[in-house]
Amino acid sequence: MREQPGWENQSLRAEVAALRAENEQLKASLARQREDESWRAQRQGLVEAEFAHLVRLRVASQRLHESLNPRELLDILQDLLVNLVGSEMLGIFEVDPTGPALVLQVSLGIDTERFRRLPLGEDDPIGRAARTGAPWLGDLMEEGSAQNPTEGPRACVPLRLGSHVLGMMVLFGLLPHKPRLESEDRELLELLATEGARALYCARAITTGAPS
């Protein structure tokens, strides 16, 4: 058998090496393409989630300006807490003008007799939120500082106009598909609190002829 000249062997080895290098480049390019596709998919997911959150905020703001009837506004507020926040056990209270207490106005899934009137002297999340005007969201507190959700409210969010607390939104339970409140729920609840308080204040003023 005739042996190939040395220059042919060298040429063959060079061609093989070139093919191997090209193969490695193709593999690297494919890996980068997959990384880019993964990044774009993640980015798209974040953008879609942010868009959905902005839509929720917009819907909430619009709905709270649909009525000047206080009772209808409370029903709208409850509907938003169910459908946008995801609560299935809740109460919306207003401050009792005759004494330091919260009076239940609308509710869902809770014992209305038990929560019909809540004194504000108690050192619990509801009382502290009403006195300070600061929201209390148990699910978003540091681990170990939130109370067991089966033993009390999941969130207490004052309906506040400036420094004046008009009432309170209290969430006692969430829908089965939502095990806990998330950070984006805080912004939504704060919007419901401020816009809801302003709408109720105006509605009460129009209905009674003077702010309540």
PDB file of C-alpha atoms in Angstrom:
ATOM      1  CA  MET A   1       0.000   0.000   0.000  1.00  0.00           C
ATOM      2  CA  ARG A   2       1.342   3.397  -0.932  1.00  0.00           C
ATOM      3  CA  GLU A   3       1.936   5.699   1.999  1.00  0.00           C
ATOM      4  CA  GLN A   4       0.551   9.207   1.750  1.00  0.00           C
ATOM      5  CA  PRO A   5       3.135  11.934   1.510  1.00  0.00           C
ATOM      6  CA  GLY A   6       3.837  13.857   4.682  1.00  0.00           C
ATOM      7  CA  TRP A   7       2.333  17.031   3.301  1.00  0.00           C
ATOM      8  CA  GLU A   8      -0.993  15.234   2.696  1.00  0.00           C
ATOM      9  CA  ASN A   9      -1.029  13.953   6.284  1.00  0.00           C
ATOM     10  CA  GLN A  10      -0.346  17.439   7.549  1.00  0.00           C
ATOM     11  CA  SER A  11      -3.081  18.852   5.331  1.00  0.00           C
ATOM     12  CA  LEU A  12      -5.544  16.240   6.591  1.00  0.00           C
ATOM     13  CA  ARG A  13      -4.659  16.907  10.208  1.00  0.00           C
ATOM     14  CA  ALA A  14      -5.054  20.647   9.649  1.00  0.00           C
ATOM     15  CA  GLU A  15      -8.471  20.116   8.051  1.00  0.00           C
ATOM     16  CA  VAL A  16      -9.599  17.917  10.929  1.00  0.00           C
ATOM     17  CA  ALA A  17      -8.372  20.497  13.445  1.00  0.00           C
ATOM     18  CA  ALA A  18     -10.207  23.225  11.550  1.00  0.00           C
ATOM     19  CA  LEU A  19     -13.396  21.170  11.543  1.00  0.00           C
ATOM     20  CA  ARG A  20     -13.050  20.529  15.281  1.00  0.00           C
ATOM     21  CA  ALA A  21     -12.538  24.241  15.946  1.00  0.00           C
ATOM     22  CA  GLU A  22     -15.547  25.124  13.808  1.00  0.00           C
ATOM     23  CA  ASN A  23     -17.595  22.521  15.689  1.00  0.00           C
ATOM     24  CA  GLU A  24     -16.589  24.059  19.021  1.00  0.00           C
ATOM     25  CA  GLN A  25     -17.497  27.505  17.742  1.00  0.00           C
ATOM     26  CA  LEU A  26     -20.890  26.245  16.644  1.00  0.00           C
ATOM     27  CA  LYS A  27     -21.449  24.653  20.058  1.00  0.00           C
ATOM     28  CA  ALA A  28     -20.494  27.891  21.808  1.00  0.00           C
ATOM     29  CA  SER A  29     -22.746  29.906  19.494  1.00  0.00           C
ATOM     30  CA  LEU A  30     -25.648  27.538  20.143  1.00  0.00           C
ATOM     31  CA  ALA A  31     -25.085  27.771  23.897  1.00  0.00           C
ATOM     32  CA  ARG A  32     -25.084  31.581  23.708  1.00  0.00           C
ATOM     33  CA  GLN A  33     -28.253  31.488  21.627  1.00  0.00           C
ATOM     34  CA  ARG A  34     -29.952  29.286  24.205  1.00  0.00           C
ATOM     35  CA  GLU A  35     -28.842  31.623  26.988  1.00  0.00           C
ATOM     36  CA  ASP A  36     -30.199  34.598  25.042  1.00  0.00           C
ATOM     37  CA  GLU A  37     -33.513  32.820  24.486  1.00  0.00           C
ATOM     38  CA  SER A  38     -33.717  31.938  28.183  1.00  0.00           C
ATOM     39  CA  TRP A  39     -32.943  35.550  29.153  1.00  0.00           C
ATOM     40  CA  ARG A  40     -35.551  36.879  26.714  1.00  0.00           C
ATOM     41  CA  ALA A  41     -38.139  34.442  28.071  1.00  0.00           C
ATOM     42  CA  GLN A  42     -37.381  35.498  31.651  1.00  0.00           C
ATOM     43  CA  ARG A  43     -37.463  39.162  30.674  1.00  0.00           C
ATOM     44  CA  GLN A  44     -40.758  38.699  28.878  1.00  0.00           C
ATOM     45  CA  GLY A  45     -42.179  36.988  31.948  1.00  0.00           C
ATOM     46  CA  LEU A  46     -41.105  39.908  34.150  1.00  0.00           C
ATOM     47  CA  VAL A  47     -42.545  42.455  31.748  1.00  0.00           C
ATOM     48  CA  GLU A  48     -45.849  40.576  31.541  1.00  0.00           C
ATOM     49  CA  ALA A  49     -46.034  40.315  35.337  1.00  0.00           C
ATOM     50  CA  GLU A  50     -45.333  44.042  35.725  1.00  0.00           C
ATOM     51  CA  PHE A  51     -47.934  44.866  33.086  1.00  0.00           C
ATOM     52  CA  ALA A  52     -50.522  42.688  34.844  1.00  0.00           C
ATOM     53  CA  HIS A  53     -49.723  44.446  38.130  1.00  0.00           C
ATOM     54  CA  LEU A  54     -50.158  47.885  36.540  1.00  0.00           C
ATOM     55  CA  VAL A  55     -53.473  46.752  35.072  1.00  0.00           C
ATOM     56  CA  ARG A  56     -54.631  45.677  38.536  1.00  0.00           C
ATOM     57  CA  LEU A  57     -53.725  49.088  39.949  1.00  0.00           C
ATOM     58  CA  ARG A  58     -55.505  50.866  37.117  1.00  0.00           C
ATOM     59  CA  VAL A  59     -58.642  48.746  37.447  1.00  0.00           C
ATOM     60  CA  ALA A  60     -58.730  49.306  41.209  1.00  0.00           C
ATOM     61  CA  SER A  61     -58.372  53.071  40.849  1.00  0.00           C
ATOM     62  CA  GLN A  62     -61.083  53.296  38.194  1.00  0.00           C
ATOM     63  CA  ARG A  63     -63.582  51.134  40.051  1.00  0.00           C
ATOM     64  CA  LEU A  64     -63.286  53.200  43.229  1.00  0.00           C
ATOM     65  CA  HIS A  65     -64.570  56.198  41.279  1.00  0.00           C
ATOM     66  CA  GLU A  66     -67.636  54.459  39.848  1.00  0.00           C
ATOM     67  CA  SER A  67     -70.045  55.505  42.609  1.00  0.00           C
ATOM     68  CA  LEU A  68     -70.768  58.243  45.124  1.00  0.00           C
ATOM     69  CA  ASN A  69     -72.912  55.930  47.253  1.00  0.00           C
ATOM     70  CA  PRO A  70     -71.020  54.852  50.414  1.00  0.00           C
ATOM     71  CA  ARG A  71     -72.618  51.407  50.511  1.00  0.00           C
ATOM     72  CA  GLU A  72     -71.843  50.768  46.849  1.00  0.00           C
ATOM     73  CA  LEU A  73     -68.257  51.891  47.404  1.00  0.00           C
ATOM     74  CA  LEU A  74     -67.856  49.432  50.262  1.00  0.00           C
ATOM     75  CA  ASP A  75     -69.194  46.647  48.046  1.00  0.00           C
ATOM     76  CA  ILE A  76     -66.777  47.662  45.284  1.00  0.00           C
ATOM     77  CA  LEU A  77     -63.911  47.678  47.762  1.00  0.00           C
ATOM     78  CA  GLN A  78     -64.843  44.192  48.941  1.00  0.00           C
ATOM     79  CA  ASP A  79     -65.058  42.968  45.339  1.00  0.00           C
ATOM     80  CA  LEU A  80     -61.563  44.327  44.640  1.00  0.00           C
ATOM     81  CA  LEU A  81     -60.160  42.599  47.708  1.00  0.00           C
ATOM     82  CA  VAL A  82     -61.626  39.313  46.502  1.00  0.00           C
ATOM     83  CA  ASN A  83     -60.776  39.491  42.806  1.00  0.00           C
ATOM     84  CA  LEU A  84     -57.524  41.485  42.756  1.00  0.00           C
ATOM     85  CA  VAL A  85     -55.949  40.650  46.115  1.00  0.00           C
ATOM     86  CA  GLY A  86     -57.376  37.142  46.421  1.00  0.00           C
ATOM     87  CA  SER A  87     -59.094  37.160  49.815  1.00  0.00           C
ATOM     88  CA  GLU A  88     -62.018  34.898  50.680  1.00  0.00           C
ATOM     89  CA  MET A  89     -62.373  35.953  54.351  1.00  0.00           C
ATOM     90  CA  LEU A  90     -62.447  39.673  55.051  1.00  0.00           C
ATOM     91  CA  GLY A  91     -64.110  42.530  56.828  1.00  0.00           C
ATOM     92  CA  ILE A  92     -64.253  46.244  56.038  1.00  0.00           C
ATOM     93  CA  PHE A  93     -64.760  48.427  59.077  1.00  0.00           C
ATOM     94  CA  GLU A  94     -65.402  52.112  59.695  1.00  0.00           C
ATOM     95  CA  VAL A  95     -64.382  54.029  62.799  1.00  0.00           C
ATOM     96  CA  ASP A  96     -67.249  54.438  65.254  1.00  0.00           C
ATOM     97  CA  PRO A  97     -67.770  58.208  65.743  1.00  0.00           C
ATOM     98  CA  THR A  98     -69.211  57.579  69.224  1.00  0.00           C
ATOM     99  CA  GLY A  99     -66.159  55.813  70.651  1.00  0.00           C
ATOM    100  CA  PRO A 100     -62.778  54.204  70.002  1.00  0.00           C
ATOM    101  CA  ALA A 101     -63.998  51.188  68.051  1.00  0.00           C
ATOM    102  CA  LEU A 102     -64.329  49.768  64.551  1.00  0.00           C
ATOM    103  CA  VAL A 103     -67.792  48.916  63.261  1.00  0.00           C
ATOM    104  CA  LEU A 104     -68.167  46.196  60.632  1.00  0.00           C
ATOM    105  CA  GLN A 105     -69.752  47.446  57.405  1.00  0.00           C
ATOM    106  CA  VAL A 106     -69.321  44.611  54.889  1.00  0.00           C
ATOM    107  CA  SER A 107     -67.812  41.152  55.255  1.00  0.00           C
ATOM    108  CA  LEU A 108     -67.207  37.837  53.575  1.00  0.00           C
ATOM    109  CA  GLY A 109     -66.627  34.447  55.164  1.00  0.00           C
ATOM    110  CA  ILE A 110     -66.326  35.628  58.788  1.00  0.00           C
ATOM    111  CA  ASP A 111     -68.532  35.570  61.881  1.00  0.00           C
ATOM    112  CA  THR A 112     -70.346  38.906  61.644  1.00  0.00           C
ATOM    113  CA  GLU A 113     -71.524  38.796  65.251  1.00  0.00           C
ATOM    114  CA  ARG A 114     -68.003  38.253  66.570  1.00  0.00           C
ATOM    115  CA  PHE A 115     -66.581  41.118  64.517  1.00  0.00           C
ATOM    116  CA  ARG A 116     -69.566  43.476  64.554  1.00  0.00           C
ATOM    117  CA  ARG A 117     -67.737  45.948  66.813  1.00  0.00           C
ATOM    118  CA  LEU A 118     -64.039  45.850  67.695  1.00  0.00           C
ATOM    119  CA  PRO A 119     -62.692  48.066  70.509  1.00  0.00           C
ATOM    120  CA  LEU A 120     -59.422  49.770  69.606  1.00  0.00           C
ATOM    121  CA  GLY A 121     -57.820  49.382  73.023  1.00  0.00           C
ATOM    122  CA  GLU A 122     -56.434  45.926  72.279  1.00  0.00           C
ATOM    123  CA  ASP A 123     -52.718  45.553  71.549  1.00  0.00           C
ATOM    124  CA  ASP A 124     -53.227  43.404  68.477  1.00  0.00           C
ATOM    125  CA  PRO A 125     -52.545  43.970  64.754  1.00  0.00           C
ATOM    126  CA  ILE A 126     -55.984  45.506  64.172  1.00  0.00           C
ATOM    127  CA  GLY A 127     -55.710  47.893  67.116  1.00  0.00           C
ATOM    128  CA  ARG A 128     -52.120  48.884  66.343  1.00  0.00           C
ATOM    129  CA  ALA A 129     -52.883  49.512  62.668  1.00  0.00           C
ATOM    130  CA  ALA A 130     -55.911  51.649  63.577  1.00  0.00           C
ATOM    131  CA  ARG A 131     -53.961  53.690  66.134  1.00  0.00           C
ATOM    132  CA  THR A 132     -50.825  54.216  64.061  1.00  0.00           C
ATOM    133  CA  GLY A 133     -52.358  54.339  60.599  1.00  0.00           C
ATOM    134  CA  ALA A 134     -49.656  51.951  59.372  1.00  0.00           C
ATOM    135  CA  PRO A 135     -50.609  48.800  57.440  1.00  0.00           C
ATOM    136  CA  TRP A 136     -49.844  45.430  59.014  1.00  0.00           C
ATOM    137  CA  LEU A 137     -49.202  42.609  56.544  1.00  0.00           C
ATOM    138  CA  GLY A 138     -48.370  39.443  58.431  1.00  0.00           C
ATOM    139  CA  ASP A 139     -47.252  37.479  55.359  1.00  0.00           C
ATOM    140  CA  LEU A 140     -44.630  40.102  54.500  1.00  0.00           C
ATOM    141  CA  MET A 141     -43.143  40.446  57.957  1.00  0.00           C
ATOM    142  CA  GLU A 142     -39.850  38.870  58.904  1.00  0.00           C
ATOM    143  CA  GLU A 143     -40.065  35.188  59.731  1.00  0.00           C
ATOM    144  CA  GLY A 144     -40.926  34.671  63.362  1.00  0.00           C
ATOM    145  CA  SER A 145     -42.488  38.119  63.846  1.00  0.00           C
ATOM    146  CA  ALA A 146     -45.822  37.370  62.168  1.00  0.00           C
ATOM    147  CA  GLN A 147     -48.518  35.554  64.062  1.00  0.00           C
ATOM    148  CA  ASN A 148     -49.956  32.262  62.898  1.00  0.00           C
ATOM    149  CA  PRO A 149     -52.438  33.093  60.093  1.00  0.00           C
ATOM    150  CA  THR A 150     -54.926  30.581  61.536  1.00  0.00           C
ATOM    151  CA  GLU A 151     -55.066  32.564  64.788  1.00  0.00           C
ATOM    152  CA  GLY A 152     -55.760  36.045  63.467  1.00  0.00           C
ATOM    153  CA  PRO A 153     -55.769  38.386  60.486  1.00  0.00           C
ATOM    154  CA  ARG A 154     -53.419  38.069  57.539  1.00  0.00           C
ATOM    155  CA  ALA A 155     -53.444  41.807  56.874  1.00  0.00           C
ATOM    156  CA  CYS A 156     -54.815  44.972  58.491  1.00  0.00           C
ATOM    157  CA  VAL A 157     -54.814  48.016  56.220  1.00  0.00           C
ATOM    158  CA  PRO A 158     -56.223  51.328  57.480  1.00  0.00           C
ATOM    159  CA  LEU A 159     -58.467  53.406  55.246  1.00  0.00           C
ATOM    160  CA  ARG A 160     -56.592  56.623  55.861  1.00  0.00           C
ATOM    161  CA  LEU A 161     -57.042  60.164  54.638  1.00  0.00           C
ATOM    162  CA  GLY A 162     -53.821  61.946  55.542  1.00  0.00           C
ATOM    163  CA  SER A 163     -53.261  61.123  59.200  1.00  0.00           C
ATOM    164  CA  HIS A 164     -56.967  60.504  59.833  1.00  0.00           C
ATOM    165  CA  VAL A 165     -58.039  56.844  59.925  1.00  0.00           C
ATOM    166  CA  LEU A 166     -61.577  56.423  58.586  1.00  0.00           C
ATOM    167  CA  GLY A 167     -61.754  52.648  58.732  1.00  0.00           C
ATOM    168  CA  MET A 168     -59.932  49.376  58.213  1.00  0.00           C
ATOM    169  CA  MET A 169     -59.662  46.573  55.687  1.00  0.00           C
ATOM    170  CA  VAL A 170     -58.908  43.287  57.456  1.00  0.00           C
ATOM    171  CA  LEU A 171     -58.050  40.127  55.537  1.00  0.00           C
ATOM    172  CA  PHE A 172     -58.525  36.917  57.506  1.00  0.00           C
ATOM    173  CA  GLY A 173     -58.010  34.352  54.754  1.00  0.00           C
ATOM    174  CA  LEU A 174     -56.913  33.961  51.146  1.00  0.00           C
ATOM    175  CA  LEU A 175     -58.244  31.931  48.240  1.00  0.00           C
ATOM    176  CA  PRO A 176     -56.911  28.342  47.976  1.00  0.00           C
ATOM    177  CA  HIS A 177     -54.710  29.116  44.970  1.00  0.00           C
ATOM    178  CA  LYS A 178     -52.996  31.954  46.878  1.00  0.00           C
ATOM    179  CA  PRO A 179     -51.105  30.658  49.921  1.00  0.00           C
ATOM    180  CA  ARG A 180     -49.722  34.055  50.987  1.00  0.00           C
ATOM    181  CA  LEU A 181     -49.622  37.750  50.168  1.00  0.00           C
ATOM    182  CA  GLU A 182     -46.790  38.863  47.901  1.00  0.00           C
ATOM    183  CA  SER A 183     -44.812  42.098  47.783  1.00  0.00           C
ATOM    184  CA  GLU A 184     -46.855  43.462  44.861  1.00  0.00           C
ATOM    185  CA  ASP A 185     -50.009  43.056  46.974  1.00  0.00           C
ATOM    186  CA  ARG A 186     -48.679  45.710  49.352  1.00  0.00           C
ATOM    187  CA  GLU A 187     -48.789  48.388  46.646  1.00  0.00           C
ATOM    188  CA  LEU A 188     -52.279  47.336  45.621  1.00  0.00           C
ATOM    189  CA  LEU A 189     -53.566  47.337  49.211  1.00  0.00           C
ATOM    190  CA  GLU A 190     -52.036  50.757  49.851  1.00  0.00           C
ATOM    191  CA  LEU A 191     -53.725  52.104  46.728  1.00  0.00           C
ATOM    192  CA  LEU A 192     -57.055  50.637  47.836  1.00  0.00           C
ATOM    193  CA  ALA A 193     -56.547  52.207  51.255  1.00  0.00           C
ATOM    194  CA  THR A 194     -55.796  55.730  50.041  1.00  0.00           C
ATOM    195  CA  GLU A 195     -58.177  55.806  47.072  1.00  0.00           C
ATOM    196  CA  GLY A 196     -60.860  53.970  49.017  1.00  0.00           C
ATOM    197  CA  ALA A 197     -60.631  56.368  51.967  1.00  0.00           C
ATOM    198  CA  ARG A 198     -60.804  59.409  49.680  1.00  0.00           C
ATOM    199  CA  ALA A 199     -63.799  58.022  47.797  1.00  0.00           C
ATOM    200  CA  LEU A 200     -65.644  57.133  51.009  1.00  0.00           C
ATOM    201  CA  TYR A 201     -64.903  60.535  52.532  1.00  0.00           C
ATOM    202  CA  CYS A 202     -66.341  62.316  49.495  1.00  0.00           C
ATOM    203  CA  ALA A 203     -69.339  59.988  49.312  1.00  0.00           C
ATOM    204  CA  ARG A 204     -70.144  60.490  52.997  1.00  0.00           C
ATOM    205  CA  ALA A 205     -69.837  64.243  52.607  1.00  0.00           C
ATOM    206  CA  ILE A 206     -72.211  64.289  49.614  1.00  0.00           C
ATOM    207  CA  THR A 207     -74.695  61.930  51.274  1.00  0.00           C
ATOM    208  CA  THR A 208     -74.858  63.651  54.669  1.00  0.00           C
ATOM    209  CA  GLY A 209     -73.968  67.183  53.629  1.00  0.00           C
ATOM    210  CA  ALA A 210     -70.862  67.139  55.822  1.00  0.00           C
ATOM    211  CA  PRO A 211     -67.744  64.950  56.070  1.00  0.00           C
ATOM    212  CA  SER A 212     -68.136  61.985  58.454  1.00  0.00           C
TER     213      SER A 212
END
